[in-house]
Short mmCIF file of N, CA, C and O in Angstrom, two decimals:
data_model
loop_
_atom_site.label_atom_id
_atom_site.label_comp_id
_atom_site.label_asym_id
_atom_site.label_seq_id
_atom_site.Cartn_x
_atom_site.Cartn_y
_atom_site.Cartn_z
N UNK A 1 -31.86 -70.33 -42.94
CA UNK A 1 -31.46 -69.65 -41.72
C UNK A 1 -32.56 -68.66 -41.36
O UNK A 1 -32.95 -67.85 -42.19
N UNK A 2 -33.02 -68.70 -40.15
CA UNK A 2 -34.09 -67.83 -39.67
C UNK A 2 -33.51 -66.85 -38.68
O UNK A 2 -32.86 -67.22 -37.71
N UNK A 3 -33.73 -65.56 -38.94
CA UNK A 3 -33.20 -64.51 -38.08
C UNK A 3 -34.36 -63.96 -37.26
O UNK A 3 -35.33 -63.44 -37.83
N UNK A 4 -34.27 -64.05 -35.97
CA UNK A 4 -35.32 -63.54 -35.09
C UNK A 4 -34.78 -62.32 -34.36
O UNK A 4 -33.73 -62.38 -33.71
N UNK A 5 -35.50 -61.20 -34.49
CA UNK A 5 -35.08 -59.96 -33.85
C UNK A 5 -35.93 -59.69 -32.63
O UNK A 5 -37.14 -59.90 -32.63
N UNK A 6 -35.28 -59.22 -31.62
CA UNK A 6 -36.01 -58.83 -30.41
C UNK A 6 -36.62 -57.45 -30.63
O UNK A 6 -36.08 -56.64 -31.37
N UNK A 7 -37.74 -57.17 -29.98
CA UNK A 7 -38.33 -55.83 -30.11
C UNK A 7 -37.36 -54.77 -29.59
O UNK A 7 -36.70 -54.95 -28.58
N UNK A 8 -37.28 -53.66 -30.30
CA UNK A 8 -36.40 -52.57 -29.90
C UNK A 8 -35.01 -52.64 -30.48
O UNK A 8 -34.21 -51.74 -30.29
N UNK A 9 -34.67 -53.70 -31.21
CA UNK A 9 -33.36 -53.83 -31.82
C UNK A 9 -33.41 -53.13 -33.17
O UNK A 9 -34.30 -53.39 -33.97
N UNK A 10 -32.44 -52.24 -33.41
CA UNK A 10 -32.43 -51.50 -34.68
C UNK A 10 -31.78 -52.33 -35.77
O UNK A 10 -30.67 -52.83 -35.60
N UNK A 11 -32.47 -52.46 -36.85
CA UNK A 11 -31.94 -53.19 -37.98
C UNK A 11 -31.03 -52.28 -38.80
O UNK A 11 -30.00 -52.71 -39.29
N UNK A 12 -31.39 -51.02 -38.90
CA UNK A 12 -30.65 -50.09 -39.75
C UNK A 12 -29.71 -49.21 -38.93
O UNK A 12 -29.51 -48.04 -39.20
N UNK A 13 -29.09 -49.75 -37.93
CA UNK A 13 -28.19 -48.98 -37.07
C UNK A 13 -27.01 -48.40 -37.82
O UNK A 13 -26.62 -47.26 -37.61
N UNK A 14 -26.42 -49.17 -38.71
CA UNK A 14 -25.27 -48.68 -39.47
C UNK A 14 -25.70 -47.57 -40.43
O UNK A 14 -24.99 -46.57 -40.59
N UNK A 15 -26.86 -47.73 -41.04
CA UNK A 15 -27.35 -46.71 -41.96
C UNK A 15 -27.66 -45.42 -41.21
O UNK A 15 -27.41 -44.32 -41.70
N UNK A 16 -28.19 -45.54 -40.00
CA UNK A 16 -28.48 -44.36 -39.18
C UNK A 16 -27.19 -43.64 -38.83
O UNK A 16 -27.12 -42.41 -38.91
N UNK A 17 -26.18 -44.38 -38.44
CA UNK A 17 -24.90 -43.77 -38.10
C UNK A 17 -24.28 -43.07 -39.31
O UNK A 17 -23.73 -41.97 -39.18
N UNK A 18 -24.40 -43.68 -40.48
CA UNK A 18 -23.88 -43.05 -41.69
C UNK A 18 -24.65 -41.77 -42.01
O UNK A 18 -24.07 -40.76 -42.40
N UNK A 19 -25.96 -41.80 -41.85
CA UNK A 19 -26.78 -40.62 -42.12
C UNK A 19 -26.45 -39.50 -41.15
O UNK A 19 -26.38 -38.33 -41.54
N UNK A 20 -26.23 -39.83 -39.88
CA UNK A 20 -25.87 -38.81 -38.90
C UNK A 20 -24.51 -38.20 -39.22
O UNK A 20 -24.31 -36.99 -39.10
N UNK A 21 -23.55 -39.03 -39.62
CA UNK A 21 -22.22 -38.53 -39.97
C UNK A 21 -22.30 -37.61 -41.19
O UNK A 21 -21.65 -36.56 -41.23
N UNK A 22 -23.10 -38.00 -42.17
CA UNK A 22 -23.25 -37.18 -43.37
C UNK A 22 -23.92 -35.85 -43.03
O UNK A 22 -23.50 -34.79 -43.52
N UNK A 23 -24.94 -35.88 -42.17
CA UNK A 23 -25.63 -34.65 -41.77
C UNK A 23 -24.70 -33.74 -40.98
O UNK A 23 -24.72 -32.51 -41.14
N UNK A 24 -23.87 -34.32 -40.12
CA UNK A 24 -22.92 -33.53 -39.34
C UNK A 24 -21.88 -32.87 -40.25
O UNK A 24 -21.54 -31.71 -40.06
N UNK A 25 -21.42 -33.60 -41.25
CA UNK A 25 -20.44 -33.05 -42.19
C UNK A 25 -21.05 -31.90 -42.98
O UNK A 25 -20.41 -30.87 -43.19
N UNK A 26 -22.30 -32.04 -43.37
CA UNK A 26 -22.99 -30.98 -44.10
C UNK A 26 -23.19 -29.76 -43.22
O UNK A 26 -23.00 -28.63 -43.65
N UNK A 27 -23.55 -29.98 -41.94
CA UNK A 27 -23.75 -28.87 -41.00
C UNK A 27 -22.43 -28.14 -40.75
O UNK A 27 -22.41 -26.91 -40.64
N UNK A 28 -21.34 -28.88 -40.66
CA UNK A 28 -20.03 -28.25 -40.46
C UNK A 28 -19.65 -27.40 -41.68
O UNK A 28 -19.05 -26.34 -41.53
N UNK A 29 -20.00 -27.85 -42.85
CA UNK A 29 -19.72 -27.09 -44.07
C UNK A 29 -20.55 -25.82 -44.15
O UNK A 29 -20.10 -24.81 -44.70
N UNK A 30 -21.74 -25.84 -43.62
CA UNK A 30 -22.61 -24.67 -43.65
C UNK A 30 -22.16 -23.59 -42.67
O UNK A 30 -22.50 -22.43 -42.84
N UNK A 31 -21.41 -23.95 -41.66
CA UNK A 31 -20.95 -22.97 -40.67
C UNK A 31 -20.06 -21.92 -41.32
O UNK A 31 -20.04 -20.78 -40.89
N UNK A 32 -19.32 -22.29 -42.33
CA UNK A 32 -18.41 -21.37 -42.98
C UNK A 32 -19.13 -20.33 -43.83
O UNK A 32 -18.59 -19.27 -44.09
N UNK A 33 -20.34 -20.62 -44.26
CA UNK A 33 -21.07 -19.70 -45.13
C UNK A 33 -21.59 -18.50 -44.37
O UNK A 33 -21.54 -17.39 -44.87
N UNK A 34 -22.13 -18.68 -43.20
CA UNK A 34 -22.60 -17.58 -42.39
C UNK A 34 -23.84 -16.92 -42.94
O UNK A 34 -24.48 -17.39 -43.88
N UNK A 35 -24.15 -15.78 -42.37
CA UNK A 35 -25.35 -15.04 -42.72
C UNK A 35 -25.04 -14.01 -43.79
O UNK A 35 -23.93 -13.47 -43.86
N UNK A 36 -26.03 -13.68 -44.59
CA UNK A 36 -25.87 -12.67 -45.62
C UNK A 36 -26.49 -11.34 -45.21
O UNK A 36 -26.53 -10.40 -46.00
N UNK A 37 -26.96 -11.24 -43.97
CA UNK A 37 -27.63 -10.02 -43.54
C UNK A 37 -26.69 -8.83 -43.54
O UNK A 37 -27.08 -7.72 -43.92
N UNK A 38 -25.45 -9.01 -43.11
CA UNK A 38 -24.50 -7.89 -43.09
C UNK A 38 -24.20 -7.41 -44.51
O UNK A 38 -24.14 -6.21 -44.76
N UNK A 39 -24.04 -8.34 -45.43
CA UNK A 39 -23.79 -7.97 -46.82
C UNK A 39 -25.00 -7.25 -47.42
O UNK A 39 -24.84 -6.33 -48.21
N UNK A 40 -26.18 -7.68 -47.04
CA UNK A 40 -27.39 -7.03 -47.54
C UNK A 40 -27.47 -5.59 -47.03
O UNK A 40 -27.81 -4.68 -47.78
N UNK A 41 -27.13 -5.38 -45.76
CA UNK A 41 -27.19 -4.03 -45.19
C UNK A 41 -26.18 -3.10 -45.85
O UNK A 41 -26.42 -1.91 -46.00
N UNK A 42 -25.02 -3.65 -46.26
CA UNK A 42 -24.02 -2.84 -46.94
C UNK A 42 -24.52 -2.33 -48.29
O UNK A 42 -24.11 -1.26 -48.74
N UNK A 43 -25.40 -3.07 -48.92
CA UNK A 43 -25.90 -2.70 -50.24
C UNK A 43 -27.02 -1.67 -50.20
O UNK A 43 -27.36 -1.08 -51.23
N UNK A 44 -27.61 -1.42 -49.04
CA UNK A 44 -28.70 -0.46 -48.93
C UNK A 44 -28.12 0.93 -48.71
O UNK A 44 -27.60 1.25 -47.66
N UNK A 45 -28.22 1.78 -49.75
CA UNK A 45 -27.53 3.07 -49.71
C UNK A 45 -28.46 4.27 -49.65
O UNK A 45 -28.05 5.34 -49.23
N UNK A 46 -29.69 4.13 -50.06
CA UNK A 46 -30.62 5.26 -50.10
C UNK A 46 -31.74 5.05 -49.09
O UNK A 46 -32.19 3.94 -48.88
N UNK A 47 -32.19 6.16 -48.49
CA UNK A 47 -33.29 6.08 -47.53
C UNK A 47 -34.43 6.97 -48.02
O UNK A 47 -34.21 8.14 -48.35
N UNK A 48 -35.62 6.41 -48.05
CA UNK A 48 -36.79 7.16 -48.43
C UNK A 48 -37.09 8.18 -47.33
O UNK A 48 -37.25 7.80 -46.16
N UNK A 49 -37.18 9.47 -47.66
CA UNK A 49 -37.45 10.46 -46.61
C UNK A 49 -38.85 10.37 -46.03
O UNK A 49 -39.07 10.78 -44.89
N UNK A 50 -39.79 9.78 -46.75
CA UNK A 50 -41.17 9.70 -46.26
C UNK A 50 -41.37 8.54 -45.29
O UNK A 50 -41.97 8.70 -44.23
N UNK A 51 -40.86 7.34 -45.62
CA UNK A 51 -41.14 6.17 -44.80
C UNK A 51 -39.89 5.52 -44.21
O UNK A 51 -39.97 4.50 -43.53
N UNK A 52 -38.71 6.11 -44.48
CA UNK A 52 -37.43 5.64 -43.93
C UNK A 52 -37.06 4.22 -44.36
O UNK A 52 -36.32 3.53 -43.68
N UNK A 53 -37.56 3.78 -45.48
CA UNK A 53 -37.20 2.47 -46.02
C UNK A 53 -35.88 2.58 -46.77
O UNK A 53 -35.68 3.52 -47.54
N UNK A 54 -34.98 1.62 -46.54
CA UNK A 54 -33.68 1.64 -47.20
C UNK A 54 -33.77 0.94 -48.55
O UNK A 54 -34.47 -0.06 -48.69
N UNK A 55 -33.05 1.49 -49.54
CA UNK A 55 -33.03 0.92 -50.89
C UNK A 55 -31.63 0.94 -51.47
O UNK A 55 -30.82 1.78 -51.10
N UNK A 56 -31.35 0.02 -52.40
CA UNK A 56 -29.99 -0.08 -52.93
C UNK A 56 -29.65 0.95 -54.01
O UNK A 56 -28.49 1.28 -54.19
N UNK A 57 -30.63 1.48 -54.72
CA UNK A 57 -30.29 2.40 -55.81
C UNK A 57 -31.40 3.43 -56.01
O UNK A 57 -32.53 3.27 -55.55
N UNK A 58 -31.04 4.50 -56.74
CA UNK A 58 -32.01 5.55 -57.00
C UNK A 58 -33.13 5.07 -57.91
O UNK A 58 -34.28 5.47 -57.75
N UNK A 59 -32.82 4.21 -58.84
CA UNK A 59 -33.84 3.69 -59.76
C UNK A 59 -34.92 2.92 -58.99
O UNK A 59 -36.11 3.07 -59.24
N UNK A 60 -34.50 2.11 -58.04
CA UNK A 60 -35.46 1.38 -57.21
C UNK A 60 -36.23 2.34 -56.32
O UNK A 60 -37.43 2.18 -56.09
N UNK A 61 -35.55 3.38 -55.83
CA UNK A 61 -36.23 4.39 -55.02
C UNK A 61 -37.33 5.08 -55.82
O UNK A 61 -38.42 5.32 -55.31
N UNK A 62 -37.04 5.42 -57.08
CA UNK A 62 -38.05 6.06 -57.91
C UNK A 62 -39.29 5.18 -58.06
O UNK A 62 -40.42 5.66 -57.94
N UNK A 63 -39.09 3.90 -58.32
CA UNK A 63 -40.22 2.97 -58.46
C UNK A 63 -40.99 2.88 -57.15
O UNK A 63 -42.23 2.87 -57.14
N UNK A 64 -40.27 2.83 -56.03
CA UNK A 64 -40.91 2.77 -54.71
C UNK A 64 -41.73 4.03 -54.47
O UNK A 64 -42.89 3.97 -54.04
N UNK A 65 -41.15 5.19 -54.76
CA UNK A 65 -41.84 6.46 -54.50
C UNK A 65 -43.08 6.60 -55.38
O UNK A 65 -44.12 7.05 -54.90
N UNK A 66 -42.98 6.21 -56.62
CA UNK A 66 -44.12 6.31 -57.52
C UNK A 66 -45.28 5.42 -57.08
O UNK A 66 -46.45 5.79 -57.22
N UNK A 67 -44.97 4.26 -56.50
CA UNK A 67 -46.04 3.35 -56.11
C UNK A 67 -46.56 3.59 -54.70
O UNK A 67 -47.71 3.29 -54.41
N UNK A 68 -45.75 4.13 -53.81
CA UNK A 68 -46.14 4.25 -52.41
C UNK A 68 -46.48 5.66 -51.95
O UNK A 68 -47.20 5.84 -50.97
N UNK A 69 -45.93 6.69 -52.58
CA UNK A 69 -46.07 8.06 -52.08
C UNK A 69 -46.60 8.98 -53.18
O UNK A 69 -46.39 8.74 -54.37
N UNK A 70 -47.27 10.05 -52.77
CA UNK A 70 -47.78 11.01 -53.73
C UNK A 70 -46.79 12.18 -53.83
O UNK A 70 -45.95 12.38 -52.97
N UNK A 71 -46.93 12.94 -54.86
CA UNK A 71 -46.07 14.11 -55.05
C UNK A 71 -44.88 13.79 -55.91
O UNK A 71 -44.64 12.65 -56.31
N UNK A 72 -44.09 14.84 -56.21
CA UNK A 72 -42.92 14.63 -57.07
C UNK A 72 -41.83 13.85 -56.34
O UNK A 72 -41.67 13.95 -55.13
N UNK A 73 -41.09 13.11 -57.11
CA UNK A 73 -40.01 12.29 -56.56
C UNK A 73 -38.80 13.17 -56.29
O UNK A 73 -38.40 13.95 -57.16
N UNK A 74 -38.21 13.11 -55.10
CA UNK A 74 -37.01 13.92 -54.82
C UNK A 74 -35.86 13.51 -55.72
O UNK A 74 -35.77 12.37 -56.19
N UNK A 75 -34.95 14.43 -55.92
CA UNK A 75 -33.78 14.13 -56.74
C UNK A 75 -32.82 13.26 -55.95
O UNK A 75 -32.92 13.12 -54.73
N UNK A 76 -31.87 12.69 -56.65
CA UNK A 76 -30.91 11.79 -56.02
C UNK A 76 -30.07 12.52 -54.97
O UNK A 76 -29.72 11.97 -53.93
N UNK A 77 -29.77 13.79 -55.23
CA UNK A 77 -28.97 14.57 -54.28
C UNK A 77 -29.73 14.88 -52.99
O UNK A 77 -29.12 15.07 -51.94
N UNK A 78 -31.07 14.95 -53.07
CA UNK A 78 -31.87 15.30 -51.89
C UNK A 78 -32.11 14.12 -50.97
O UNK A 78 -32.52 14.30 -49.82
N UNK A 79 -31.84 12.90 -51.44
CA UNK A 79 -32.07 11.71 -50.64
C UNK A 79 -30.85 11.47 -49.76
O UNK A 79 -29.71 11.66 -50.18
N UNK A 80 -31.10 11.01 -48.55
CA UNK A 80 -30.00 10.69 -47.66
C UNK A 80 -29.25 9.48 -48.22
O UNK A 80 -29.83 8.44 -48.46
N UNK A 81 -27.96 9.62 -48.38
CA UNK A 81 -27.14 8.52 -48.87
C UNK A 81 -26.34 8.00 -47.70
O UNK A 81 -25.62 8.73 -47.03
N UNK A 82 -26.48 6.72 -47.42
CA UNK A 82 -25.80 6.08 -46.32
C UNK A 82 -24.33 5.90 -46.68
O UNK A 82 -23.99 5.38 -47.72
N UNK A 83 -23.45 6.32 -45.79
CA UNK A 83 -22.01 6.21 -46.04
C UNK A 83 -21.49 4.82 -45.81
O UNK A 83 -21.97 4.07 -45.06
#
C-alpha cells in the first residue's frame, strides 16, 4: 500500500493537538501559583539607612553594611523596621 501525501497536509496533527492540550493544562495549573513578589516584600523588614536597600534580617544587614559602607554598623534598634 502506497500512501501519497499532498504538500501542506500535516502528518502529526493528532500529536500536535495532544501537545497543545497538554500545554494548556499545564498553563492552567500554573495560574494558581501566582507571583512570589508579594511574599518576598513581606519578608523584607530592615532598611539600610545609607542606601535604602531592604533586607530580611539584622544578620544580613550587618554583612551588607560591612561590605558596602564604611564606619560602624548601626544597632538593630537604630535601623528602620518595616511594620
